[in-house]
Short mmCIF file of C-alpha atoms and ligand atoms in Angstrom, two decimals:
data_model
loop_
_atom_site.label_atom_id
_atom_site.label_comp_id
_atom_site.label_asym_id
_atom_site.label_seq_id
_atom_site.Cartn_x
_atom_site.Cartn_y
_atom_site.Cartn_z
CA PRO A 592 0.13 -0.14 0.53
CA ALA A 593 1.31 3.78 -0.76
CA SER A 594 2.46 5.55 1.98
CA GLU A 595 0.76 8.51 3.64
CA PRO A 596 1.71 11.94 1.52
CA THR A 597 5.11 12.61 3.04
CA ASP A 598 7.59 15.15 1.98
CA LEU A 599 11.68 13.55 1.91
CA VAL A 600 13.63 16.31 1.57
CA VAL A 601 16.98 14.65 0.22
CA PHE A 602 20.33 16.66 1.78
CA GLY A 603 23.11 15.77 -0.73
CA GLY A 604 19.87 15.25 -3.07
CA THR A 605 21.83 15.63 -6.06
CA GLY A 606 24.96 13.89 -5.38
CA ASP A 607 25.95 10.54 -6.29
CA LEU A 608 24.44 8.31 -3.39
CA SER A 609 21.36 10.43 -4.65
CA MET A 610 21.63 9.86 -8.23
CA ARG A 611 22.85 5.84 -7.84
CA LYS A 612 20.64 4.91 -6.00
CA LEU A 613 18.08 6.88 -3.97
CA LEU A 614 15.94 8.40 -7.39
CA PRO A 615 16.14 5.33 -9.20
CA SER A 616 14.37 3.32 -5.76
CA LEU A 617 12.20 6.31 -5.74
CA HIS A 618 11.06 5.85 -8.91
CA LEU A 619 10.47 1.86 -8.66
CA LEU A 620 8.28 2.61 -6.08
CA ASP A 621 6.54 5.16 -7.24
CA ARG A 622 6.26 2.41 -10.59
CA ASP A 623 5.34 -0.26 -8.40
CA GLY A 624 2.50 1.80 -6.96
CA HIS A 625 4.21 2.60 -3.24
CA LEU A 626 4.29 6.13 -3.29
CA ASP A 627 1.22 8.54 -2.33
CA ALA A 628 -0.15 10.58 -5.05
CA GLY A 629 0.70 13.57 -2.85
CA THR A 630 4.00 12.41 -1.90
CA ARG A 631 6.98 14.62 -3.14
CA VAL A 632 10.49 14.88 -2.99
CA VAL A 633 12.70 17.98 -2.20
CA ALA A 634 16.61 17.52 -3.13
CA VAL A 635 18.05 20.14 -1.33
CA SER A 636 21.92 20.90 -2.31
CA ARG A 637 23.92 23.93 -3.09
CA ASP A 638 24.54 23.70 -6.45
CA GLY A 639 21.69 26.14 -7.30
CA LEU A 640 20.31 23.94 -9.51
CA THR A 641 16.32 24.24 -11.52
CA ASP A 642 14.05 22.39 -11.17
CA ALA A 643 14.57 21.84 -15.09
CA ASP A 644 18.28 21.03 -13.76
CA LEU A 645 17.37 18.39 -11.68
CA ARG A 646 14.79 16.83 -13.26
CA ASP A 647 17.00 16.22 -15.95
CA LYS A 648 19.81 14.68 -13.87
CA ALA A 649 17.44 12.25 -12.19
CA ALA A 650 16.14 10.71 -15.99
CA ALA A 651 19.14 10.43 -16.92
CA ALA A 652 19.69 8.09 -13.53
CA VAL A 653 16.42 5.97 -13.42
CA ARG A 654 17.87 5.74 -17.47
CA SER A 655 20.91 4.27 -16.18
CA HIS A 656 19.73 2.27 -13.07
CA HIS A 657 17.29 0.46 -14.93
CA GLU A 658 15.32 0.01 -17.96
CA VAL A 659 12.43 3.04 -18.78
CA ASP A 660 9.30 1.59 -20.52
CA ASP A 661 6.64 4.77 -22.17
CA ASN A 662 4.10 3.31 -18.30
CA ASP A 663 6.45 3.20 -16.19
CA GLY A 664 5.52 6.72 -14.95
CA LEU A 665 8.86 8.44 -15.51
CA ASN A 666 7.14 11.69 -16.22
CA SER A 667 4.80 11.81 -13.17
CA PHE A 668 8.06 10.85 -11.31
CA LEU A 669 10.30 13.94 -12.20
CA ASP A 670 6.93 15.56 -11.89
CA ARG A 671 7.31 14.97 -7.58
CA LEU A 672 11.00 16.65 -7.68
CA SER A 673 11.72 19.92 -6.80
CA HIS A 674 15.35 21.59 -6.33
CA VAL A 675 15.95 23.94 -3.26
CA THR A 676 19.74 25.20 -3.14
CA VAL A 677 20.47 25.79 0.73
CA ASP A 678 24.09 26.87 2.04
CA VAL A 679 24.27 25.04 5.08
CA GLY A 680 26.20 27.17 7.94
CA GLY A 681 25.99 29.85 4.71
CA ASP A 682 22.84 32.22 3.91
CA PRO A 683 19.70 31.34 5.63
CA ARG A 684 17.53 31.97 2.92
CA GLY A 685 18.45 29.03 1.83
CA TRP A 686 16.30 27.61 5.01
CA GLU A 687 13.30 29.76 3.97
CA ASP A 688 13.50 28.83 0.74
CA LEU A 689 13.13 25.13 2.33
CA ALA A 690 10.34 25.81 4.58
CA ARG A 691 8.36 27.63 1.44
CA ALA A 692 8.74 24.32 -0.29
CA LEU A 693 7.60 21.85 2.16
CA VAL A 694 3.36 21.97 2.71
CA PRO A 695 2.41 22.08 6.13
CA GLY A 696 0.66 19.32 7.65
CA ARG A 697 2.45 16.64 5.78
CA ASP A 698 4.68 13.69 6.68
CA ARG A 699 8.43 14.93 6.58
CA VAL A 700 11.26 12.84 6.78
CA PHE A 701 14.85 14.19 6.55
CA HIS A 702 17.38 12.14 4.23
CA LEU A 703 20.62 13.17 5.30
CA ALA A 704 23.05 11.66 2.15
CA VAL A 705 26.03 14.25 3.63
CA PRO A 706 29.52 13.64 4.84
CA PRO A 707 28.18 12.73 9.00
CA MET A 708 30.14 15.69 10.60
CA LEU A 709 26.98 18.36 8.34
CA SER A 710 24.38 15.85 10.53
CA GLY A 711 25.10 18.03 13.45
CA SER A 712 24.57 21.53 11.82
CA ILE A 713 21.20 20.16 9.30
CA CYS A 714 19.48 19.12 12.23
CA ARG A 715 20.03 22.25 13.81
CA GLY A 716 19.82 24.69 10.92
CA LEU A 717 16.03 22.49 10.25
CA ARG A 718 14.74 22.90 13.78
CA ASP A 719 15.60 26.90 13.91
CA ALA A 720 13.52 27.64 10.52
CA GLY A 721 11.11 25.66 12.47
CA LEU A 722 11.06 22.33 10.05
CA VAL A 723 11.03 19.79 12.48
CA ALA A 724 7.02 19.08 12.65
CA PRO A 725 5.80 16.50 15.31
CA GLY A 726 6.64 13.50 13.15
CA ALA A 727 9.28 14.12 11.14
CA ARG A 728 11.64 11.53 11.01
CA VAL A 729 15.84 11.70 9.72
CA VAL A 730 17.80 9.09 7.77
CA LEU A 731 21.33 8.68 8.49
CA GLU A 732 23.92 7.19 5.92
CA LYS A 733 27.04 5.36 6.68
CA PRO A 734 29.69 5.28 7.80
CA LEU A 735 28.39 7.20 10.76
CA GLY A 736 30.98 9.32 12.59
CA ARG A 737 34.51 7.94 12.04
CA ASP A 738 35.24 6.28 15.13
CA LEU A 739 33.59 6.00 18.72
CA VAL A 740 34.33 9.32 19.60
CA SER A 741 33.18 11.20 15.90
CA ALA A 742 30.14 8.67 16.06
CA ARG A 743 28.69 9.71 19.72
CA GLU A 744 29.48 13.58 18.78
CA VAL A 745 27.16 13.19 15.39
CA ASN A 746 24.21 10.26 17.68
CA ALA A 747 24.30 13.83 20.75
CA GLU A 748 23.61 16.68 17.67
CA VAL A 749 21.01 14.81 16.33
CA ALA A 750 19.21 13.51 19.14
CA GLU A 751 18.89 16.92 20.46
CA ILE A 752 16.31 17.55 17.45
CA PHE A 753 15.21 13.96 16.91
CA PRO A 754 14.20 11.21 19.25
CA GLU A 755 15.95 8.10 18.66
CA SER A 756 12.16 6.80 17.68
CA ALA A 757 12.53 9.34 14.96
CA THR A 758 16.37 8.41 14.19
CA TYR A 759 16.62 5.80 11.15
CA ARG A 760 21.04 4.37 10.48
CA ILE A 761 20.93 3.61 7.19
CA ASP A 762 22.85 0.29 6.71
CA HIS A 763 22.01 -1.01 3.46
CA TYR A 764 22.91 -4.49 3.48
CA LEU A 765 20.07 -5.09 6.46
CA GLY A 766 17.65 -4.17 3.21
CA LYS A 767 19.07 -6.86 0.78
CA GLU A 768 16.44 -9.88 0.73
CA THR A 769 18.60 -12.12 1.66
CA VAL A 770 20.17 -10.40 4.39
CA GLN A 771 16.49 -10.43 5.91
CA ASN A 772 16.38 -14.17 4.31
CA LEU A 773 18.94 -15.22 6.87
CA LEU A 774 16.43 -14.72 9.83
CA VAL A 775 13.20 -16.34 8.48
CA LEU A 776 16.43 -19.50 7.43
CA ARG A 777 17.57 -19.71 11.02
CA PHE A 778 13.79 -18.85 13.22
CA ALA A 779 11.01 -20.69 11.09
CA ASN A 780 13.23 -24.16 10.15
CA VAL A 781 14.05 -26.91 12.78
CA PHE A 782 16.68 -28.05 12.24
CA LEU A 783 19.22 -25.23 11.71
CA GLU A 784 18.78 -23.63 15.33
CA PRO A 785 19.73 -27.47 16.38
CA LEU A 786 23.09 -27.73 15.55
CA TRP A 787 23.98 -23.75 15.17
CA ASN A 788 26.12 -23.98 17.94
CA SER A 789 29.60 -24.72 18.97
CA ARG A 790 29.02 -27.75 20.18
CA TRP A 791 28.64 -28.52 15.25
CA ILE A 792 30.09 -25.33 13.70
CA ASP A 793 33.45 -25.40 13.29
CA HIS A 794 33.80 -22.34 11.99
CA VAL A 795 31.67 -19.05 9.51
CA GLN A 796 33.18 -16.88 7.65
CA ILE A 797 31.66 -13.85 5.99
CA THR A 798 32.75 -12.71 2.89
CA ALA A 799 31.79 -9.01 0.86
CA ALA A 800 33.89 -8.90 -2.53
CA GLU A 801 33.80 -7.13 -4.82
CA THR A 802 35.59 -6.83 -8.34
CA VAL A 803 34.95 -3.05 -8.47
CA GLY A 804 37.79 -0.53 -7.17
CA VAL A 805 37.23 2.55 -5.54
CA GLY A 806 35.87 4.10 -8.07
CA GLY A 807 35.12 8.45 -8.12
CA ARG A 808 35.68 8.17 -4.76
CA ARG A 809 39.07 8.12 -3.49
CA GLY A 810 38.95 11.45 -1.68
CA TYR A 811 35.90 9.70 0.69
CA TYR A 812 38.00 6.03 0.50
CA ASP A 813 41.28 7.70 1.69
CA SER A 814 39.56 8.70 4.68
CA ALA A 815 37.62 5.45 5.76
CA GLY A 816 39.26 2.24 4.43
CA ALA A 817 37.76 -0.76 3.96
CA MET A 818 37.33 -1.16 7.77
CA ARG A 819 35.13 2.06 8.61
CA ASP A 820 33.87 1.27 5.01
CA MET A 821 32.76 -2.32 5.51
CA VAL A 822 33.52 -3.69 7.98
CA GLN A 823 32.22 -1.78 10.58
CA ASN A 824 28.81 -1.96 9.57
CA HIS A 825 28.20 -4.23 6.62
CA LEU A 826 29.89 -6.62 8.10
CA LEU A 827 29.01 -7.38 11.64
CA GLN A 828 24.96 -6.58 10.97
CA LEU A 829 26.02 -9.73 8.58
CA LEU A 830 27.82 -11.07 12.25
CA CYS A 831 25.00 -10.08 14.79
CA LEU A 832 22.49 -11.30 12.14
CA THR A 833 23.96 -15.22 11.99
CA ALA A 834 25.14 -15.32 15.34
CA MET A 835 22.19 -13.78 17.75
CA GLU A 836 19.81 -15.08 19.77
CA PRO A 837 16.36 -16.07 18.65
CA PRO A 838 14.14 -12.57 19.81
CA SER A 839 11.09 -13.77 21.33
CA SER A 840 9.33 -11.34 17.50
CA TYR A 841 10.36 -9.57 14.76
CA ASP A 842 9.91 -6.48 16.12
CA ARG A 843 11.98 -3.87 16.49
CA ASP A 844 13.51 -3.40 19.03
CA ALA A 845 13.21 -7.53 20.56
CA VAL A 846 15.67 -8.15 16.92
CA ARG A 847 17.82 -5.24 17.78
CA ASN A 848 18.15 -5.78 21.37
CA GLU A 849 19.86 -9.41 20.27
CA LYS A 850 22.24 -7.99 17.43
CA LEU A 851 23.46 -5.21 20.33
CA LYS A 852 23.62 -8.75 22.52
CA VAL A 853 26.50 -10.30 19.81
CA LEU A 854 27.97 -7.01 19.34
CA GLN A 855 29.01 -6.71 23.33
CA ALA A 856 30.03 -10.45 23.35
CA LEU A 857 32.41 -9.90 20.40
CA ALA A 858 35.86 -10.88 21.78
CA PRO A 859 38.16 -7.32 22.18
CA LEU A 860 41.01 -7.73 19.24
CA THR A 861 43.63 -5.74 20.71
CA GLY A 862 46.80 -6.14 21.47
CA ASP A 863 49.23 -8.73 19.82
CA ARG A 864 45.24 -10.50 18.18
CA VAL A 865 45.79 -7.72 16.04
CA ASP A 866 49.07 -8.91 14.62
CA THR A 867 47.35 -12.32 14.28
CA ASP A 868 43.79 -12.09 14.15
CA THR A 869 43.71 -8.78 11.70
CA VAL A 870 44.90 -8.29 8.06
CA ARG A 871 44.57 -5.17 5.75
CA GLY A 872 45.84 -5.45 2.67
CA GLN A 873 45.84 -2.95 -0.97
CA TYR A 874 45.21 -3.62 -4.82
CA GLY A 875 47.97 -3.27 -7.01
CA PRO A 876 47.57 -3.38 -10.49
CA GLY A 877 46.56 -6.48 -11.82
CA THR A 878 43.68 -7.67 -14.19
CA VAL A 879 39.80 -8.13 -13.28
CA GLY A 880 37.45 -9.56 -15.96
CA GLY A 881 40.37 -9.44 -18.45
CA GLU A 882 41.12 -5.89 -18.42
CA GLU A 883 43.98 -3.95 -16.76
CA VAL A 884 43.67 -1.86 -13.79
CA VAL A 885 45.52 0.46 -12.31
CA GLY A 886 46.57 -0.37 -8.58
CA TYR A 887 44.50 2.08 -5.63
CA LEU A 888 48.07 4.05 -5.48
CA ASP A 889 47.56 5.04 -8.98
CA GLU A 890 43.15 5.78 -9.25
CA ALA A 891 42.50 8.91 -9.66
CA GLY A 892 41.44 11.73 -6.90
CA GLY A 893 45.01 11.21 -4.66
CA PRO A 894 47.04 12.58 -2.92
CA SER A 895 47.17 9.87 -0.82
CA THR A 896 48.76 9.13 2.21
CA GLY A 897 49.63 5.50 0.34
CA ASP A 898 48.17 3.30 3.23
CA THR A 899 45.01 2.77 3.15
CA GLU A 900 43.23 -0.66 3.21
CA THR A 901 41.54 -1.66 0.54
CA PHE A 902 41.12 -5.69 2.08
CA VAL A 903 40.53 -6.55 5.33
CA ALA A 904 40.49 -10.00 6.77
CA LEU A 905 39.99 -10.52 10.56
CA ARG A 906 39.26 -13.33 13.10
CA ALA A 907 36.07 -12.53 15.02
CA GLU A 908 35.14 -14.22 17.99
CA VAL A 909 31.81 -14.27 20.14
CA ALA A 910 32.46 -14.45 23.63
CA ASN A 911 29.27 -16.16 25.09
CA TRP A 912 28.13 -19.22 25.55
CA ARG A 913 26.65 -20.35 22.22
CA TRP A 914 29.85 -19.36 20.43
CA ALA A 915 33.46 -20.13 22.01
CA GLY A 916 35.71 -21.31 20.40
CA VAL A 917 33.95 -20.70 17.34
CA PRO A 918 36.11 -18.16 14.96
CA PHE A 919 33.71 -16.08 12.51
CA TYR A 920 36.14 -15.08 9.74
CA LEU A 921 35.28 -11.72 8.34
CA ARG A 922 36.65 -10.92 4.77
CA THR A 923 36.04 -7.98 2.43
CA GLY A 924 37.94 -6.65 -0.48
CA LYS A 925 37.80 -4.36 -4.01
CA ARG A 926 39.21 -5.23 -6.51
CA MET A 927 39.18 -8.87 -5.43
CA ALA A 928 38.26 -11.63 -8.81
CA HIS A 929 34.50 -11.66 -7.89
CA THR A 930 31.97 -10.44 -6.73
CA ARG A 931 30.65 -12.46 -3.99
CA SER A 932 28.85 -11.47 -0.54
CA GLU A 933 28.42 -15.00 1.06
CA ILE A 934 28.45 -16.70 4.35
CA VAL A 935 29.57 -20.23 4.75
CA VAL A 936 29.10 -22.29 8.08
CA ARG A 937 31.69 -25.05 8.13
CA PHE A 938 30.31 -27.99 9.98
CA ARG A 939 32.43 -29.65 12.23
CA GLU A 940 33.36 -33.09 11.35
CA VAL A 941 31.38 -36.02 12.49
CA PRO A 942 32.36 -37.03 16.34
CA HIS A 943 33.21 -40.87 14.35
CA THR A 944 33.38 -42.39 10.74
CA ILE A 945 33.04 -45.71 10.36
CA PHE A 946 33.98 -45.23 7.21
CA PRO A 947 38.15 -44.98 7.59
CA GLY A 948 40.62 -43.74 4.88
CA ALA A 949 37.19 -42.85 2.70
CA ASP A 950 39.05 -39.85 0.44
CA GLY A 951 37.10 -36.73 1.12
CA ARG A 952 36.24 -35.29 4.02
CA PRO A 953 33.69 -37.35 5.63
CA GLY A 954 31.20 -36.07 7.31
CA ALA A 955 31.39 -31.95 7.87
CA GLY A 956 28.93 -30.13 5.66
CA GLU A 957 28.89 -26.48 4.62
CA LEU A 958 25.88 -23.77 4.63
CA VAL A 959 26.63 -21.24 2.28
CA ILE A 960 24.15 -18.45 2.35
CA ARG A 961 24.45 -16.37 -0.75
CA LEU A 962 23.75 -12.73 -0.51
CA GLN A 963 25.13 -11.94 -3.41
CA PRO A 964 25.49 -12.63 -7.44
CA ASP A 965 23.52 -15.49 -7.77
CA GLU A 966 21.47 -15.16 -4.54
CA GLY A 967 20.56 -19.12 -2.84
CA ILE A 968 21.36 -21.89 -0.41
CA HIS A 969 23.77 -24.08 -0.80
CA LEU A 970 24.56 -27.17 2.03
CA THR A 971 27.34 -29.30 0.75
CA MET A 972 26.52 -32.79 2.26
CA SER A 973 29.08 -36.07 2.23
CA ALA A 974 27.41 -38.74 -0.24
CA LYS A 975 28.14 -41.92 -1.87
CA GLU A 976 30.04 -42.33 -5.06
CA PRO A 977 28.00 -45.30 -7.26
CA GLY A 978 30.23 -48.13 -7.47
CA ALA A 979 30.84 -51.58 -5.92
CA GLY A 980 33.64 -51.77 -3.09
CA ALA A 981 34.72 -49.39 -0.23
CA PRO A 982 32.41 -46.15 -0.10
CA ARG A 983 33.76 -43.15 -1.60
CA LEU A 984 32.89 -40.50 0.06
CA ARG A 985 32.16 -36.97 -2.10
CA PRO A 986 30.79 -33.58 -1.01
CA VAL A 987 27.83 -32.78 -2.96
CA PRO A 988 25.84 -29.65 -3.26
CA LEU A 989 22.05 -29.09 -2.52
CA ARG A 990 21.31 -26.06 -4.31
CA LEU A 991 18.19 -23.49 -3.33
CA SER A 992 18.09 -20.35 -5.89
CA PHE A 993 16.11 -17.18 -5.57
CA ALA A 994 15.96 -16.43 -8.99
CA ASP A 995 14.61 -19.54 -10.31
CA THR A 996 12.07 -20.01 -6.73
CA PHE A 997 10.86 -16.13 -6.75
CA PRO A 998 10.72 -15.51 -10.34
CA ASN A 999 9.34 -12.16 -9.34
CA ARG A 1000 11.46 -9.20 -8.86
CA SER A 1001 13.02 -7.95 -5.64
CA PRO A 1002 12.38 -5.13 -4.30
CA GLU A 1003 16.42 -3.51 -3.99
CA ALA A 1004 18.47 -2.66 -0.56
CA TYR A 1005 17.74 1.01 -1.13
CA GLU A 1006 13.72 0.65 -2.58
CA ARG A 1007 12.78 -1.84 0.45
CA LEU A 1008 14.16 0.97 3.06
CA LEU A 1009 13.05 3.81 1.68
CA ALA A 1010 9.63 1.94 1.84
CA ASP A 1011 10.14 1.48 5.35
CA VAL A 1012 11.28 4.83 6.11
CA LEU A 1013 7.88 6.50 4.18
CA ALA A 1014 6.23 3.84 6.48
CA GLY A 1015 7.84 4.65 9.71
CA ASP A 1016 9.00 0.98 10.46
CA PRO A 1017 12.52 1.19 11.96
CA THR A 1018 13.02 -2.46 12.54
CA LEU A 1019 15.44 -2.99 9.18
CA PHE A 1020 18.15 0.63 10.59
CA VAL A 1021 20.40 0.52 12.56
CA ARG A 1022 20.20 1.85 16.83
CA ARG A 1023 22.19 4.18 17.71
CA ASP A 1024 23.19 2.05 20.49
CA GLU A 1025 24.27 -0.94 18.04
CA VAL A 1026 26.30 1.80 15.96
CA GLU A 1027 28.73 2.70 18.81
CA GLU A 1028 28.90 -0.78 19.93
CA ALA A 1029 30.45 -1.25 16.55
CA TRP A 1030 33.14 1.91 16.84
CA ARG A 1031 34.03 0.40 19.97
CA TRP A 1032 35.21 -2.70 18.95
CA VAL A 1033 36.58 -1.48 15.42
CA ASP A 1034 38.64 1.54 16.69
CA PRO A 1035 41.38 -0.46 18.73
CA VAL A 1036 41.95 -2.50 16.01
CA ILE A 1037 42.29 0.91 13.89
CA GLU A 1038 44.65 2.26 16.44
CA ALA A 1039 46.84 -0.01 16.54
CA TRP A 1040 46.93 -0.68 12.51
CA THR A 1041 48.14 3.36 13.07
CA ASP A 1042 49.93 3.18 15.86
CA ARG A 1043 51.95 0.54 14.21
CA ASN A 1044 51.76 1.27 10.59
CA THR A 1045 51.22 -1.32 10.08
CA PRO A 1046 51.15 -0.64 6.05
CA PRO A 1047 49.02 -2.73 4.06
CA GLU A 1048 50.07 -5.68 2.16
CA ILE A 1049 49.66 -5.68 -1.29
CA TYR A 1050 47.76 -7.90 -3.39
CA PRO A 1051 47.51 -8.26 -7.84
CA SER A 1052 43.50 -6.51 -9.00
CA GLY A 1053 41.99 -10.06 -9.50
CA SER A 1054 43.12 -12.06 -6.95
CA ALA A 1055 41.98 -14.05 -3.88
CA GLY A 1056 43.65 -10.85 -1.52
CA PRO A 1057 47.35 -10.90 0.06
CA ALA A 1058 48.63 -14.12 1.36
CA GLY A 1059 48.15 -13.15 5.00
CA ALA A 1060 44.46 -14.00 4.61
CA HIS A 1061 45.18 -17.28 3.43
CA ARG A 1062 47.51 -17.55 6.46
CA LEU A 1063 44.74 -16.30 9.14
CA LEU A 1064 42.64 -19.63 8.55
CA GLY A 1065 45.89 -21.73 6.83
CA ARG A 1066 47.76 -22.10 10.56
CA ASN A 1067 44.05 -23.77 11.64
CA GLY A 1068 43.99 -26.11 8.76
CA ARG A 1069 41.19 -24.23 7.02
CA THR A 1070 40.90 -22.51 3.81
CA TRP A 1071 37.99 -19.82 2.68
CA TYR A 1072 35.77 -20.39 0.86
CA GLU A 1073 36.22 -19.94 -2.57
CA GLN A 1074 33.78 -21.85 -4.92
CA GLU A 1075 31.72 -20.14 -7.68
C1 LIG B 2405 28.88 0.46 0.41
C2 LIG B 2405 30.51 0.87 0.34
O1 LIG B 2405 28.36 0.97 1.56
O2 LIG B 2405 28.55 -0.45 0.05
C3 LIG B 2405 31.17 0.79 -0.47
O3 LIG B 2405 30.37 2.07 0.90
C4 LIG B 2405 30.63 -0.78 -1.17
O4 LIG B 2405 32.59 0.83 -0.62
C5 LIG B 2405 29.14 -1.57 -1.32
O5 LIG B 2405 31.36 -0.96 -3.45
C6 LIG B 2405 28.81 -2.59 -1.44
O6 LIG B 2405 27.18 -2.36 -1.50
P1 LIG B 2405 26.54 -3.59 -2.38
O7 LIG B 2405 25.36 -3.89 -2.38
O8 LIG B 2405 27.13 -3.37 -4.25
O9 LIG B 2405 27.62 -5.20 -1.69
#
C-alpha cells in the first residue's frame, strides 16, 4: 500500500548516492504503486539547480539504473521532484526557501545523504527554520562517524533535535532480501537451530568481495578504508544476524536488542591479537575480468597517504555460551577476482567415522548463504559415489536458487529501506547503541594499525586478496570457501 503523503527532503540531493540509489529506487517504488500520489521529493544541495535541471539529471540517473518503458511513469515521477539551494551554515535564505517548498501538515522525512559531520548543522538548521514538525523523521547514512568519539558526537547532535524513535540509520545490507531471509532461514525452520552452536559448527566465514575499485570515491575512501567502509557496518551486521539468539518477535527492538548483545559479546581485538588475527591489504595493478586496471595508488583523485586498506580479513570471536571457541572470519576487499557476498557455515566433522580412509571429508558439511549475486542457499553434504567396493565419499551440494524459486523481481535494498522509512518502520535500521558498540570494537584495531604503522599487504587486482588472509585460516588447517 502507498505510504502517507510525505515531503521527502534529501540533503545531498544531487550527489552520488542520490543519483545512483535514492532517486532510482524512489522511481521504482512509484512505478509499483508504493508512493502516495501526494508524496514529493525535495532535493537540497548547494548547486543552484533549477527544478528542470534536477529533473533532467534525475531522468538520466533513473535510466542508467534500470530500463524505463513508456508506461513506467517516469514523467509523473519527475513531477514530484523539486530542487532547493541551501548552503548549510551559510546564507540563511536557503532555509527560508526550503520552508516555502514544504507543505504544512504533511509527514516529513529528512534524508541526510551527506558526510556525517554535516548532520548536526543540518538538524539544527531544520530546527531553527521551524521545519521539524511533529512526527518528522531523519535518515542517516553510513559510515556514521569515523570512530566511537565522532559517532557519539553525531548521534548526540542529532538526538538534540530528533528522538531515537525518529532516527533511521541506514545500513543498506539490512535492506537486501537475502539478508532478511537469513532470519527466516534460522528462525522459521527447525533443522538448523539445534546445530547452530559451537558443538556442531567449526567456524563461520563472512565475505563481501567486489571486483570494482574505489572509482571516483578516492577522496572519501582515503579517509575511511575498508574497515570503516565495510567491516564496521555491513560485515558486523551480517555477523550479528548469523550469531544472535532468537528474538521473541520480529519487532524493531526485539531484533535490535539481540544484535546488540552479539556486538557486546565480541572479544576485544587488541594487543597481539591485532597482529595475529587481522590482515589489511591494498590492491596493486592487475587484471579484473580480462581488463587491466591500475593499483589503488594510481587511482585518480589522490593525494593519498598511501596506506589506506582496500581489504580486511580478521578473526572475530563471539565470547558467549553458544559460540565460545568458534572463529568468525570476516573478509572484504575491492578489486577481487569475483563480486560475491556470502556467509559460509562450516560444520564439524562427524564425531566418529565408520568410513575410515575414505576420500574426502566425511561428515564435514557446509551451509553457504549467498547474498549476491546468484542469491541462494547451498548445503554441502557427504554422499557415496556410486560403485562397488569400499564407499567413496564425495561432497555434493543441495542448491536453492532464489531467482528460480521466486521469479518475480526482488526489491533492491534502498527501495525496501525507503519504503520502510516512509511507513515509519525502523526494524531494518541500526539503533544508536548498535552503531556505537560496533565502533567500540573496531576502534582499537584501527588505532593499533596506526600506532604500529602496519602497512597494507599489496595484492594484485583480480586476485583472492593478500597471502596473509590465507595464512589467517591456514594456520588452523582451514581454507576460505572459494567456489562459484
Ligand atoms: C557501500 C560501500 O556501503 O557498500 C561501498 O561504501 C561498497 O564501498 C558498497 O562498494 C557495496 O554494496 P553492495 O550492495 O554493492 O554490496
